[in-house]
Amino acid sequence: MCSSDLLLSAETMLMVKEHFIETYGSPVYTIGSGGSGGSMQQHQIAANYPGLLDGIIPNRSFPDIISTIDVLTDCELIDHYFKTTAVAWTEAQKSAAAGVKGSAYCANGARYPNLHATNCNAAVSKDAVYDPTKNRGGARCTYQDNMVNVYGRDPKTGFARRPFDNVGVQYGLAALNAGTIAFDQFLDLNTRIGGLDIDGNPTAERMVGDLEALRTAYRSGRINTGATLAGVPIIDFRSYLEDRKSTRLNSSH
């Protein structure tokens, strides 16, 4: 999707605007509008390609896809932990540790194609999809493989360099400090949270981001710091979603 490949999104927008100008003349203003993935596209186009958008109206706002995948990855790891731990947790404790309104959010909403090499869109033939044993040269449907032209390939694996990392993250720290969870729960969670391997499968070890990919993510504007958005008119439209069971509240760390 274009919110994953924000370079493609910006190029598409550039070409559409060029066609409009050639057909109808220069517009007085070009305003972006959209939610969720649409908000990512607006934020990054306005931040990285000045002049394409004169103002933006994002809603259900996310700054960029990397920040969003970080949240989804954490959520998936926490859900896997809850399904495998022998330590007892109440629903309220699970929700507090994960930083969500209900732990069902992580159980139902965390598995996105951006995380897993084999979780491809149905438009991709199953025979064409990567398989670790049968088809190692097949299509890999992760964020970084979709953006391999930006991040490059790890010479050791041949796969795209991955910028995601959870080393040192203290999961459930806010819940611990609030007294919602006990220290033994906090300790077990952070001891056993693990990470995802390059194919998106759970591992006992935490993920270590590729340093070159991390440098590229910041240098190329894939991570939106907001510094280059100064002077861009923004109306951040906040959809009312507090009645939704899956609404995400705040970060847990």
PDB file of N, CA, C and O in Angstrom, residues 75 94-106 246-250:
ATOM      1  N   CYS A  75       2.951  -4.763  19.989  1.00  0.00           N
ATOM      2  CA  CYS A  75       1.648  -5.345  20.311  1.00  0.00           C
ATOM      3  C   CYS A  75       1.640  -6.841  19.999  1.00  0.00           C
ATOM      4  O   CYS A  75       1.123  -7.654  20.775  1.00  0.00           O
ATOM      5  N   LYS A  94      -3.321  -6.838  31.523  1.00  0.00           N
ATOM      6  CA  LYS A  94      -2.864  -7.012  30.140  1.00  0.00           C
ATOM      7  C   LYS A  94      -3.012  -5.701  29.356  1.00  0.00           C
ATOM      8  O   LYS A  94      -2.100  -5.271  28.647  1.00  0.00           O
ATOM      9  N   SER A  95      -4.175  -5.089  29.499  1.00  0.00           N
ATOM     10  CA  SER A  95      -4.444  -3.859  28.767  1.00  0.00           C
ATOM     11  C   SER A  95      -3.493  -2.745  29.199  1.00  0.00           C
ATOM     12  O   SER A  95      -2.974  -1.987  28.368  1.00  0.00           O
ATOM     13  N   ALA A  96      -3.250  -2.666  30.504  1.00  0.00           N
ATOM     14  CA  ALA A  96      -2.364  -1.624  31.022  1.00  0.00           C
ATOM     15  C   ALA A  96      -0.926  -1.835  30.549  1.00  0.00           C
ATOM     16  O   ALA A  96      -0.239  -0.882  30.172  1.00  0.00           O
ATOM     17  N   ALA A  97      -0.463  -3.064  30.569  1.00  0.00           N
ATOM     18  CA  ALA A  97       0.903  -3.360  30.150  1.00  0.00           C
ATOM     19  C   ALA A  97       1.095  -3.099  28.661  1.00  0.00           C
ATOM     20  O   ALA A  97       2.147  -2.616  28.226  1.00  0.00           O
ATOM     21  N   ALA A  98       0.068  -3.413  27.875  1.00  0.00           N
ATOM     22  CA  ALA A  98       0.157  -3.215  26.426  1.00  0.00           C
ATOM     23  C   ALA A  98      -0.120  -1.776  26.022  1.00  0.00           C
ATOM     24  O   ALA A  98       0.212  -1.363  24.913  1.00  0.00           O
ATOM     25  N   GLY A  99      -0.744  -0.993  26.915  1.00  0.00           N
ATOM     26  CA  GLY A  99      -1.064   0.393  26.595  1.00  0.00           C
ATOM     27  C   GLY A  99      -2.243   0.534  25.665  1.00  0.00           C
ATOM     28  O   GLY A  99      -2.298   1.456  24.848  1.00  0.00           O
ATOM     29  N   VAL A 100      -3.199  -0.385  25.750  1.00  0.00           N
ATOM     30  CA  VAL A 100      -4.381  -0.358  24.890  1.00  0.00           C
ATOM     31  C   VAL A 100      -5.637  -0.417  25.742  1.00  0.00           C
ATOM     32  O   VAL A 100      -5.591  -0.767  26.923  1.00  0.00           O
ATOM     33  N   LYS A 101      -6.773  -0.085  25.116  1.00  0.00           N
ATOM     34  CA  LYS A 101      -8.036  -0.091  25.845  1.00  0.00           C
ATOM     35  C   LYS A 101      -8.449  -1.501  26.218  1.00  0.00           C
ATOM     36  O   LYS A 101      -9.039  -1.736  27.271  1.00  0.00           O
ATOM     37  N   GLY A 102      -8.148  -2.465  25.330  1.00  0.00           N
ATOM     38  CA  GLY A 102      -8.443  -3.869  25.589  1.00  0.00           C
ATOM     39  C   GLY A 102      -7.402  -4.739  24.911  1.00  0.00           C
ATOM     40  O   GLY A 102      -6.955  -4.420  23.804  1.00  0.00           O
ATOM     41  N   SER A 103      -6.983  -5.808  25.552  1.00  0.00           N
ATOM     42  CA  SER A 103      -5.913  -6.638  24.989  1.00  0.00           C
ATOM     43  C   SER A 103      -6.330  -7.306  23.681  1.00  0.00           C
ATOM     44  O   SER A 103      -5.483  -7.779  22.923  1.00  0.00           O
ATOM     45  N   ALA A 104      -7.637  -7.339  23.386  1.00  0.00           N
ATOM     46  CA  ALA A 104      -8.102  -7.913  22.122  1.00  0.00           C
ATOM     47  C   ALA A 104      -7.549  -7.138  20.929  1.00  0.00           C
ATOM     48  O   ALA A 104      -7.431  -7.682  19.831  1.00  0.00           O
ATOM     49  N   TYR A 105      -7.205  -5.867  21.143  1.00  0.00           N
ATOM     50  CA  TYR A 105      -6.606  -5.083  20.062  1.00  0.00           C
ATOM     51  C   TYR A 105      -5.352  -5.772  19.556  1.00  0.00           C
ATOM     52  O   TYR A 105      -5.139  -5.906  18.337  1.00  0.00           O
ATOM     53  N   CYS A 106      -4.504  -6.187  20.472  1.00  0.00           N
ATOM     54  CA  CYS A 106      -3.257  -6.838  20.064  1.00  0.00           C
ATOM     55  C   CYS A 106      -3.512  -8.226  19.492  1.00  0.00           C
ATOM     56  O   CYS A 106      -2.817  -8.671  18.585  1.00  0.00           O
ATOM     57  N   SER A 246     -11.346  -1.438  20.087  1.00  0.00           N
ATOM     58  CA  SER A 246      -9.973  -1.611  19.627  1.00  0.00           C
ATOM     59  C   SER A 246      -9.150  -0.338  19.718  1.00  0.00           C
ATOM     60  O   SER A 246      -8.005  -0.307  19.304  1.00  0.00           O
ATOM     61  N   THR A 247      -9.714   0.749  20.273  1.00  0.00           N
ATOM     62  CA  THR A 247      -9.002   2.010  20.297  1.00  0.00           C
ATOM     63  C   THR A 247      -7.710   1.895  21.107  1.00  0.00           C
ATOM     64  O   THR A 247      -7.706   1.443  22.241  1.00  0.00           O
ATOM     65  N   ARG A 248      -6.624   2.349  20.513  1.00  0.00           N
ATOM     66  CA  ARG A 248      -5.349   2.335  21.207  1.00  0.00           C
ATOM     67  C   ARG A 248      -5.239   3.580  22.065  1.00  0.00           C
ATOM     68  O   ARG A 248      -5.576   4.686  21.628  1.00  0.00           O
ATOM     69  N   LEU A 249      -4.758   3.425  23.275  1.00  0.00           N
ATOM     70  CA  LEU A 249      -4.627   4.575  24.172  1.00  0.00           C
ATOM     71  C   LEU A 249      -3.236   5.161  24.081  1.00  0.00           C
ATOM     72  O   LEU A 249      -2.931   5.957  23.232  1.00  0.00           O
ATOM     73  N   ASN A 250      -2.340   4.757  24.912  1.00  0.00           N
ATOM     74  CA  ASN A 250      -1.033   5.383  24.953  1.00  0.00           C
ATOM     75  C   ASN A 250       0.048   4.322  24.915  1.00  0.00           C
ATOM     76  O   ASN A 250      -0.186   3.154  25.142  1.00  0.00           O
TER      77      ASN A 250
END
